[in-house]
Amino acid sequence: MSINLNTTIGGIALNSCIYNASGPKCTTKEELENIGKSFSAAILTKSSTLELREGNPSPRYYENDLGSINSMGLPNKGYQFYADLAKNMRQYNKPYFVSVAGLSLENNLTMLQDLSSVDAIDAIELNLSCPNVPGKPQTGYDFERTQHVLDKVCQFDQHTLGIKLPPYFDLIHFRQMAEIINQYPIKFVTCVNSIGNGLVIDIDQEQVVIKPKDGFGGIGGDYIKPTALANVRQFYLLLRDDIDIIGSGGAKTGSDVFEHILCGASAVQIGTQYMKEGTSCFERIEKELKNLMLQKNYTSIKDFQGKLQSIK
Ligand code: DHB
């Protein structure tokens, strides 16, 4: 039986439903080329800003068996670098997505406008949820602000546009955010960014494990899978049918990816596990997912996407 993992994101074809999350190892040309050469179904860049940034002081990333904490502070090479790389990325025959996380609305508009003239960029993932820049609240937690930002960014012609959201925890917040997003020509929504401002502690040292912000940072990995799944499920049920959901959060095996798709995801991004394992994770997870589908007699992700059942 032949199994394929083909999917589409906002009408863009991918030959597998597994690719890298924005954040880990997707900042430099070499890192992006390595993703290009791997089984990752797409190449997604580190969130970019108007100008190059060095980011926060180290240590700024820490992992344990359950996941990760980071306060990187948006180190990136500046959006022009990712625009200039686009043509080069064509050789890998997979979509090239640029993540944008401007420090102001004006910066976002400048970047989106400039990037819209770069044909070799397939889509933009606008990050409304970076938790690590002191003094800059996560846009996605401010509903009025999010509405204003989407009003502005959707005003001019551009690439396929998706947004990356922070995790929500209250049913009313899912509904309020979905109501806003449904008003705009957004093509995909990535759920979720890290759970912001968690704290991981080294008990021997009686100390925090990362330096910036007195140790507070975004949590990823196993810690956040149930939250990620809940966000995928809620937005799958609440958003327009033509908006694809991209799952992100705690996916490290084929069965984790299966769970995200069962909740409604059209594709699943790998963050903490990619950081830990490197590019070989994409092939491994793909194999595990195919084996699971084989056991269940599924040949395509459409056979189970969104079909999570309630207990009758
Ligand atoms: C960073 C962290 C994030 O979770 C994000 O969405 C963007 C940037 C960072 O600290 O670099």
mmCIF file of C-alpha atoms and ligand atoms in Angstrom:
data_model
loop_
_atom_site.group_PDB
_atom_site.id
_atom_site.type_symbol
_atom_site.label_atom_id
_atom_site.label_comp_id
_atom_site.label_asym_id
_atom_site.label_seq_id
_atom_site.Cartn_x
_atom_site.Cartn_y
_atom_site.Cartn_z
ATOM 1 C CA MET A 1 0.000 0.000 0.000
ATOM 2 C CA SER A 2 1.428 3.365 -0.880
ATOM 3 C CA ILE A 3 1.200 6.039 1.754
ATOM 4 C CA ASN A 4 1.743 9.690 0.990
ATOM 5 C CA LEU A 5 2.049 12.574 3.396
ATOM 6 C CA ASN A 6 1.218 15.265 0.813
ATOM 7 C CA THR A 7 -0.525 18.335 2.096
ATOM 8 C CA THR A 8 -1.187 21.950 1.202
ATOM 9 C CA ILE A 9 -0.805 25.146 3.177
ATOM 10 C CA GLY A 10 -2.829 28.048 1.800
ATOM 11 C CA GLY A 11 -2.861 26.257 -1.553
ATOM 12 C CA ILE A 12 0.926 25.689 -1.532
ATOM 13 C CA ALA A 13 1.806 22.034 -2.126
ATOM 14 C CA LEU A 14 4.171 20.216 0.253
ATOM 15 C CA ASN A 15 5.318 16.664 -0.321
ATOM 16 C CA SER A 16 5.204 15.890 3.383
ATOM 17 C CA CYS A 17 3.375 17.401 6.333
ATOM 18 C CA ILE A 18 6.475 17.759 8.556
ATOM 19 C CA TYR A 19 8.877 20.705 8.548
ATOM 20 C CA ASN A 20 10.932 22.902 10.851
ATOM 21 C CA ALA A 21 9.470 25.399 13.305
ATOM 22 C CA SER A 22 10.794 28.923 13.217
ATOM 23 C CA GLY A 23 13.423 29.364 15.928
ATOM 24 C CA PRO A 24 15.934 26.526 16.136
ATOM 25 C CA LYS A 25 18.759 26.292 13.610
ATOM 26 C CA CYS A 26 17.147 28.341 10.835
ATOM 27 C CA THR A 27 19.066 31.621 11.118
ATOM 28 C CA THR A 28 22.183 31.210 8.959
ATOM 29 C CA LYS A 29 22.559 30.291 5.284
ATOM 30 C CA GLU A 30 24.180 27.000 6.263
ATOM 31 C CA GLU A 31 21.354 26.090 8.640
ATOM 32 C CA LEU A 32 18.722 26.895 6.010
ATOM 33 C CA GLU A 33 20.641 24.897 3.379
ATOM 34 C CA ASN A 34 20.762 21.943 5.771
ATOM 35 C CA ILE A 35 16.984 22.128 6.134
ATOM 36 C CA GLY A 36 16.792 22.308 2.324
ATOM 37 C CA LYS A 37 18.812 19.087 1.989
ATOM 38 C CA SER A 38 16.845 17.271 4.699
ATOM 39 C CA PHE A 39 13.422 15.576 4.660
ATOM 40 C CA SER A 40 11.828 18.772 6.013
ATOM 41 C CA ALA A 41 8.874 19.502 3.710
ATOM 42 C CA ALA A 42 9.578 23.233 3.683
ATOM 43 C CA ILE A 43 12.234 25.707 4.763
ATOM 44 C CA LEU A 44 11.056 28.212 7.380
ATOM 45 C CA THR A 45 13.410 30.968 8.557
ATOM 46 C CA LYS A 46 14.098 32.357 11.997
ATOM 47 C CA SER A 47 11.812 35.304 12.776
ATOM 48 C CA SER A 48 13.339 38.314 11.105
ATOM 49 C CA THR A 49 13.486 41.979 12.020
ATOM 50 C CA LEU A 50 14.251 45.121 10.025
ATOM 51 C CA GLU A 51 17.895 45.096 11.109
ATOM 52 C CA LEU A 52 20.306 42.321 12.102
ATOM 53 C CA ARG A 53 20.166 41.475 15.828
ATOM 54 C CA GLU A 54 22.658 39.678 18.040
ATOM 55 C CA GLY A 55 19.924 38.716 20.529
ATOM 56 C CA ASN A 56 20.133 38.294 24.299
ATOM 57 C CA PRO A 57 23.220 37.274 26.313
ATOM 58 C CA SER A 58 23.965 33.535 26.810
ATOM 59 C CA PRO A 59 23.057 31.123 28.240
ATOM 60 C CA ARG A 60 19.773 31.779 26.462
ATOM 61 C CA TYR A 61 18.620 28.238 25.585
ATOM 62 C CA TYR A 62 18.349 25.195 27.851
ATOM 63 C CA GLU A 63 16.830 21.761 27.404
ATOM 64 C CA ASN A 64 16.043 18.784 29.609
ATOM 65 C CA ASP A 65 14.152 15.520 29.054
ATOM 66 C CA LEU A 66 10.788 17.269 29.075
ATOM 67 C CA GLY A 67 11.500 20.176 26.789
ATOM 68 C CA SER A 68 13.179 23.531 26.478
ATOM 69 C CA ILE A 69 13.248 27.096 27.686
ATOM 70 C CA ASN A 70 14.573 29.968 25.601
ATOM 71 C CA SER A 71 14.997 33.685 25.674
ATOM 72 C CA MET A 72 16.981 34.196 22.496
ATOM 73 C CA GLY A 73 15.902 37.793 21.947
ATOM 74 C CA LEU A 74 15.360 37.505 18.194
ATOM 75 C CA PRO A 75 18.912 36.992 16.965
ATOM 76 C CA ASN A 76 18.629 37.077 13.160
ATOM 77 C CA LYS A 77 20.400 38.434 10.117
ATOM 78 C CA GLY A 78 17.791 41.023 9.189
ATOM 79 C CA TYR A 79 14.927 40.404 6.751
ATOM 80 C CA GLN A 80 16.884 41.472 3.656
ATOM 81 C CA PHE A 81 19.236 38.535 4.205
ATOM 82 C CA TYR A 82 16.296 36.098 4.057
ATOM 83 C CA ALA A 83 14.907 37.858 0.982
ATOM 84 C CA ASP A 84 18.288 37.623 -0.749
ATOM 85 C CA LEU A 85 18.513 33.888 0.015
ATOM 86 C CA ALA A 86 15.163 33.078 -1.566
ATOM 87 C CA LYS A 87 16.383 32.361 -5.118
ATOM 88 C CA ASN A 88 19.135 30.121 -3.806
ATOM 89 C CA MET A 89 16.577 28.107 -1.825
ATOM 90 C CA ARG A 90 14.712 27.208 -5.056
ATOM 91 C CA GLN A 91 17.268 24.440 -5.711
ATOM 92 C CA TYR A 92 15.718 22.361 -2.908
ATOM 93 C CA ASN A 93 12.337 22.158 -4.660
ATOM 94 C CA LYS A 94 10.332 22.837 -1.554
ATOM 95 C CA PRO A 95 8.498 25.906 -0.295
ATOM 96 C CA TYR A 96 10.528 28.682 1.325
ATOM 97 C CA PHE A 97 8.700 30.522 4.114
ATOM 98 C CA VAL A 98 9.986 33.657 5.829
ATOM 99 C CA SER A 99 9.014 34.403 9.421
ATOM 100 C CA VAL A 100 8.611 38.104 10.214
ATOM 101 C CA ALA A 101 8.594 39.565 13.736
ATOM 102 C CA GLY A 102 8.987 43.330 13.504
ATOM 103 C CA LEU A 103 9.602 45.302 16.682
ATOM 104 C CA SER A 104 6.816 47.685 15.632
ATOM 105 C CA LEU A 105 3.824 47.674 13.282
ATOM 106 C CA GLU A 106 5.673 50.123 11.047
ATOM 107 C CA ASN A 107 8.603 47.720 10.811
ATOM 108 C CA ASN A 108 6.271 44.856 9.954
ATOM 109 C CA LEU A 109 4.637 46.888 7.184
ATOM 110 C CA THR A 110 7.998 47.874 5.714
ATOM 111 C CA MET A 111 9.193 44.268 5.735
ATOM 112 C CA LEU A 112 5.979 42.809 4.304
ATOM 113 C CA GLN A 113 5.917 45.414 1.555
ATOM 114 C CA ASP A 114 9.529 44.728 0.532
ATOM 115 C CA LEU A 115 9.153 40.957 0.777
ATOM 116 C CA SER A 116 6.034 41.002 -1.386
ATOM 117 C CA SER A 117 8.198 41.753 -4.428
ATOM 118 C CA VAL A 118 10.334 38.633 -3.891
ATOM 119 C CA ASP A 119 8.760 35.886 -5.996
ATOM 120 C CA ALA A 120 10.876 33.049 -4.597
ATOM 121 C CA ILE A 121 9.315 33.467 -1.150
ATOM 122 C CA ASP A 122 6.267 31.212 -1.017
ATOM 123 C CA ALA A 123 4.634 32.514 2.159
ATOM 124 C CA ILE A 124 5.114 34.773 5.155
ATOM 125 C CA GLU A 125 4.525 33.582 8.722
ATOM 126 C CA LEU A 126 3.855 36.789 10.651
ATOM 127 C CA ASN A 127 4.838 36.187 14.244
ATOM 128 C CA LEU A 128 2.352 37.777 16.649
ATOM 129 C CA SER A 129 3.721 35.949 19.672
ATOM 130 C CA CYS A 130 7.403 36.491 20.486
ATOM 131 C CA PRO A 131 7.645 36.475 24.301
ATOM 132 C CA ASN A 132 11.302 37.457 24.632
ATOM 133 C CA VAL A 133 11.778 41.100 23.797
ATOM 134 C CA PRO A 134 11.600 43.139 27.004
ATOM 135 C CA GLY A 135 9.088 45.953 26.751
ATOM 136 C CA LYS A 136 7.324 44.369 23.739
ATOM 137 C CA PRO A 137 4.162 42.536 24.773
ATOM 138 C CA GLN A 138 2.989 39.551 22.733
ATOM 139 C CA THR A 139 0.600 41.060 20.171
ATOM 140 C CA GLY A 140 -1.571 37.948 20.172
ATOM 141 C CA TYR A 141 -2.567 38.515 23.805
ATOM 142 C CA ASP A 142 -3.930 41.991 22.988
ATOM 143 C CA PHE A 143 -7.070 41.456 20.905
ATOM 144 C CA GLU A 144 -7.603 45.091 19.900
ATOM 145 C CA ARG A 145 -3.985 45.406 18.907
ATOM 146 C CA THR A 146 -4.175 42.198 16.861
ATOM 147 C CA GLN A 147 -7.228 43.544 15.010
ATOM 148 C CA HIS A 148 -5.380 46.780 14.265
ATOM 149 C CA VAL A 149 -2.258 44.956 13.069
ATOM 150 C CA LEU A 150 -4.287 42.669 10.779
ATOM 151 C CA ASP A 151 -6.221 45.679 9.405
ATOM 152 C CA LYS A 152 -2.964 47.264 8.360
ATOM 153 C CA VAL A 153 -1.011 44.248 7.121
ATOM 154 C CA CYS A 154 -3.918 42.977 5.031
ATOM 155 C CA GLN A 155 -4.356 46.330 3.268
ATOM 156 C CA PHE A 156 -1.868 45.706 0.522
ATOM 157 C CA ASP A 157 -1.222 42.921 -1.897
ATOM 158 C CA GLN A 158 1.282 40.365 -0.667
ATOM 159 C CA HIS A 159 2.338 36.769 -0.416
ATOM 160 C CA THR A 160 0.328 34.006 1.091
ATOM 161 C CA LEU A 161 0.057 35.252 4.657
ATOM 162 C CA GLY A 162 -0.125 33.195 7.818
ATOM 163 C CA ILE A 163 0.162 34.191 11.456
ATOM 164 C CA LYS A 164 1.835 32.501 14.400
ATOM 165 C CA LEU A 165 -0.169 32.712 17.608
ATOM 166 C CA PRO A 166 0.700 32.330 21.258
ATOM 167 C CA PRO A 167 -1.101 29.578 23.168
ATOM 168 C CA TYR A 168 -4.495 30.474 24.634
ATOM 169 C CA PHE A 169 -5.989 28.829 27.692
ATOM 170 C CA ASP A 170 -9.514 30.138 28.017
ATOM 171 C CA LEU A 171 -12.391 29.147 25.737
ATOM 172 C CA ILE A 172 -13.551 32.747 25.359
ATOM 173 C CA HIS A 173 -10.112 33.773 24.140
ATOM 174 C CA PHE A 174 -10.180 31.142 21.389
ATOM 175 C CA ARG A 175 -13.541 32.474 20.255
ATOM 176 C CA GLN A 176 -12.505 36.125 20.385
ATOM 177 C CA MET A 177 -9.303 35.526 18.443
ATOM 178 C CA ALA A 178 -11.026 33.319 15.851
ATOM 179 C CA GLU A 179 -13.666 35.980 15.295
ATOM 180 C CA ILE A 180 -10.941 38.512 14.517
ATOM 181 C CA ILE A 181 -8.900 36.226 12.235
ATOM 182 C CA ASN A 182 -11.990 35.169 10.269
ATOM 183 C CA GLN A 183 -12.370 38.773 9.040
ATOM 184 C CA TYR A 184 -9.068 38.739 7.140
ATOM 185 C CA PRO A 185 -7.538 36.990 4.108
ATOM 186 C CA ILE A 186 -5.210 34.974 6.335
ATOM 187 C CA LYS A 187 -4.347 31.615 4.713
ATOM 188 C CA PHE A 188 -2.885 29.725 7.647
ATOM 189 C CA VAL A 189 -2.499 29.959 11.405
ATOM 190 C CA THR A 190 0.379 28.331 13.280
ATOM 191 C CA CYS A 191 -0.527 27.111 16.783
ATOM 192 C CA VAL A 192 1.459 27.561 18.999
ATOM 193 C CA ASN A 193 4.471 29.616 19.911
ATOM 194 C CA SER A 194 6.235 28.658 23.139
ATOM 195 C CA ILE A 195 4.342 29.116 26.397
ATOM 196 C CA GLY A 196 5.749 32.491 27.362
ATOM 197 C CA ASN A 197 7.574 33.398 30.531
ATOM 198 C CA GLY A 198 7.925 30.010 32.171
ATOM 199 C CA LEU A 199 10.706 29.293 34.635
ATOM 200 C CA VAL A 200 13.033 26.275 34.745
ATOM 201 C CA ILE A 201 15.299 25.852 37.765
ATOM 202 C CA ASP A 202 18.565 24.040 38.470
ATOM 203 C CA ILE A 203 18.001 22.623 41.945
ATOM 204 C CA ASP A 204 21.694 21.888 42.650
ATOM 205 C CA GLN A 205 22.735 25.439 41.879
ATOM 206 C CA GLU A 206 19.448 26.840 43.243
ATOM 207 C CA GLN A 207 19.554 28.993 40.149
ATOM 208 C CA VAL A 208 17.707 29.740 36.958
ATOM 209 C CA VAL A 209 19.048 28.055 33.787
ATOM 210 C CA ILE A 210 19.057 30.948 31.323
ATOM 211 C CA LYS A 211 20.479 34.419 31.812
ATOM 212 C CA PRO A 212 18.095 36.919 30.169
ATOM 213 C CA LYS A 213 15.038 38.218 32.042
ATOM 214 C CA ASP A 214 16.121 36.597 35.347
ATOM 215 C CA GLY A 215 15.543 33.157 33.871
ATOM 216 C CA PHE A 216 12.023 33.590 32.466
ATOM 217 C CA GLY A 217 11.563 32.304 28.929
ATOM 218 C CA GLY A 218 9.418 30.509 26.358
ATOM 219 C CA ILE A 219 8.703 26.846 27.108
ATOM 220 C CA GLY A 220 8.678 24.202 24.351
ATOM 221 C CA GLY A 221 8.741 20.432 23.978
ATOM 222 C CA ASP A 222 6.780 17.761 25.889
ATOM 223 C CA TYR A 223 5.726 20.336 28.478
ATOM 224 C CA ILE A 224 3.477 22.053 25.951
ATOM 225 C CA LYS A 225 1.986 19.286 23.798
ATOM 226 C CA PRO A 226 -1.486 19.206 25.434
ATOM 227 C CA THR A 227 -1.703 22.999 25.186
ATOM 228 C CA ALA A 228 -0.605 22.923 21.544
ATOM 229 C CA LEU A 229 -3.143 20.210 20.683
ATOM 230 C CA ALA A 230 -5.939 22.162 22.387
ATOM 231 C CA ASN A 231 -5.064 25.271 20.365
ATOM 232 C CA VAL A 232 -4.908 23.337 17.082
ATOM 233 C CA ARG A 233 -8.275 21.739 17.834
ATOM 234 C CA GLN A 234 -10.023 24.945 18.896
ATOM 235 C CA PHE A 235 -8.834 26.952 15.893
ATOM 236 C CA TYR A 236 -9.591 24.063 13.519
ATOM 237 C CA LEU A 237 -13.181 24.131 14.764
ATOM 238 C CA LEU A 238 -13.542 27.924 14.944
ATOM 239 C CA LEU A 239 -11.746 29.298 11.886
ATOM 240 C CA ARG A 240 -13.063 29.473 8.294
ATOM 241 C CA ASP A 241 -12.628 26.242 6.342
ATOM 242 C CA ASP A 242 -10.138 27.859 3.975
ATOM 243 C CA ILE A 243 -7.676 28.692 6.771
ATOM 244 C CA ASP A 244 -5.156 25.903 7.342
ATOM 245 C CA ILE A 245 -3.901 25.125 10.828
ATOM 246 C CA ILE A 246 -0.219 24.341 11.302
ATOM 247 C CA GLY A 247 0.515 22.449 14.507
ATOM 248 C CA SER A 248 3.588 23.311 16.546
ATOM 249 C CA GLY A 249 4.340 22.162 20.075
ATOM 250 C CA GLY A 250 5.718 18.952 21.537
ATOM 251 C CA ALA A 251 5.940 16.959 18.313
ATOM 252 C CA LYS A 252 8.923 14.633 18.497
ATOM 253 C CA THR A 253 7.577 11.326 17.132
ATOM 254 C CA GLY A 254 5.290 10.145 14.360
ATOM 255 C CA SER A 255 2.494 9.608 16.851
ATOM 256 C CA ASP A 256 2.785 13.204 18.118
ATOM 257 C CA VAL A 257 2.406 14.395 14.530
ATOM 258 C CA PHE A 258 -0.562 12.041 14.109
ATOM 259 C CA GLU A 259 -2.225 13.632 17.166
ATOM 260 C CA HIS A 260 -1.766 17.145 15.774
ATOM 261 C CA ILE A 261 -3.311 16.087 12.452
ATOM 262 C CA LEU A 262 -6.185 14.305 14.196
ATOM 263 C CA CYS A 263 -6.898 17.637 15.932
ATOM 264 C CA GLY A 264 -7.033 19.304 12.517
ATOM 265 C CA ALA A 265 -3.501 20.326 11.551
ATOM 266 C CA SER A 266 -2.620 20.361 7.847
ATOM 267 C CA ALA A 267 1.076 20.206 8.693
ATOM 268 C CA VAL A 268 3.229 19.998 11.806
ATOM 269 C CA GLN A 269 6.392 21.900 12.692
ATOM 270 C CA ILE A 270 9.252 20.461 14.750
ATOM 271 C CA GLY A 271 11.000 22.879 17.128
ATOM 272 C CA THR A 272 12.585 21.601 20.357
ATOM 273 C CA GLN A 273 13.176 18.115 18.901
ATOM 274 C CA TYR A 274 14.836 19.540 15.779
ATOM 275 C CA MET A 275 17.107 21.590 18.059
ATOM 276 C CA LYS A 276 18.004 18.422 19.999
ATOM 277 C CA GLU A 277 18.335 15.925 17.159
ATOM 278 C CA GLY A 278 19.230 17.953 14.080
ATOM 279 C CA THR A 279 17.870 17.501 10.569
ATOM 280 C CA SER A 280 17.692 13.697 10.804
ATOM 281 C CA CYS A 281 14.537 14.110 12.904
ATOM 282 C CA PHE A 282 12.450 14.890 9.811
ATOM 283 C CA GLU A 283 13.132 11.554 8.095
ATOM 284 C CA ARG A 284 12.714 9.594 11.338
ATOM 285 C CA ILE A 285 9.397 11.228 12.233
ATOM 286 C CA GLU A 286 8.135 10.799 8.670
ATOM 287 C CA LYS A 287 8.913 7.070 8.815
ATOM 288 C CA GLU A 288 7.220 6.713 12.195
ATOM 289 C CA LEU A 289 4.109 8.504 10.937
ATOM 290 C CA LYS A 290 3.959 6.306 7.823
ATOM 291 C CA ASN A 291 4.282 3.155 9.943
ATOM 292 C CA LEU A 292 1.460 4.278 12.189
ATOM 293 C CA MET A 293 -0.725 5.085 9.162
ATOM 294 C CA LEU A 294 0.058 1.671 7.690
ATOM 295 C CA GLN A 295 -1.129 -0.031 10.885
ATOM 296 C CA LYS A 296 -4.322 1.977 10.718
ATOM 297 C CA ASN A 297 -4.859 1.435 6.982
ATOM 298 C CA TYR A 298 -4.606 5.127 6.183
ATOM 299 C CA THR A 299 -3.013 6.169 2.889
ATOM 300 C CA SER A 300 -3.241 9.944 3.127
ATOM 301 C CA ILE A 301 -3.490 12.471 5.938
ATOM 302 C CA LYS A 302 -6.979 13.414 4.725
ATOM 303 C CA ASP A 303 -8.106 9.997 6.022
ATOM 304 C CA PHE A 304 -7.834 11.235 9.606
ATOM 305 C CA GLN A 305 -7.222 14.997 9.562
ATOM 306 C CA GLY A 306 -9.550 16.738 12.041
ATOM 307 C CA LYS A 307 -11.436 13.511 12.811
ATOM 308 C CA LEU A 308 -10.794 13.488 16.552
ATOM 309 C CA GLN A 309 -13.801 11.910 18.289
ATOM 310 C CA SER A 310 -15.582 12.912 21.447
ATOM 311 C CA ILE A 311 -16.734 10.321 23.995
ATOM 312 C CA LYS A 312 -20.413 9.676 23.293
HETATM 313 C C1 DHB B 1 12.170 34.433 19.873
HETATM 314 C C2 DHB B 1 11.364 33.573 20.576
HETATM 315 C C3 DHB B 1 10.093 33.308 20.116
HETATM 316 O O1 DHB B 1 9.253 32.454 20.755
HETATM 317 C C4 DHB B 1 9.639 33.929 18.956
HETATM 318 O O2 DHB B 1 8.413 33.680 18.537
HETATM 319 C C5 DHB B 1 10.455 34.786 18.273
HETATM 320 C C6 DHB B 1 11.729 35.045 18.727
HETATM 321 C C7 DHB B 1 13.513 34.731 20.364
HETATM 322 O O3 DHB B 1 13.698 34.883 21.578
HETATM 323 O O4 DHB B 1 14.437 34.864 19.531
#
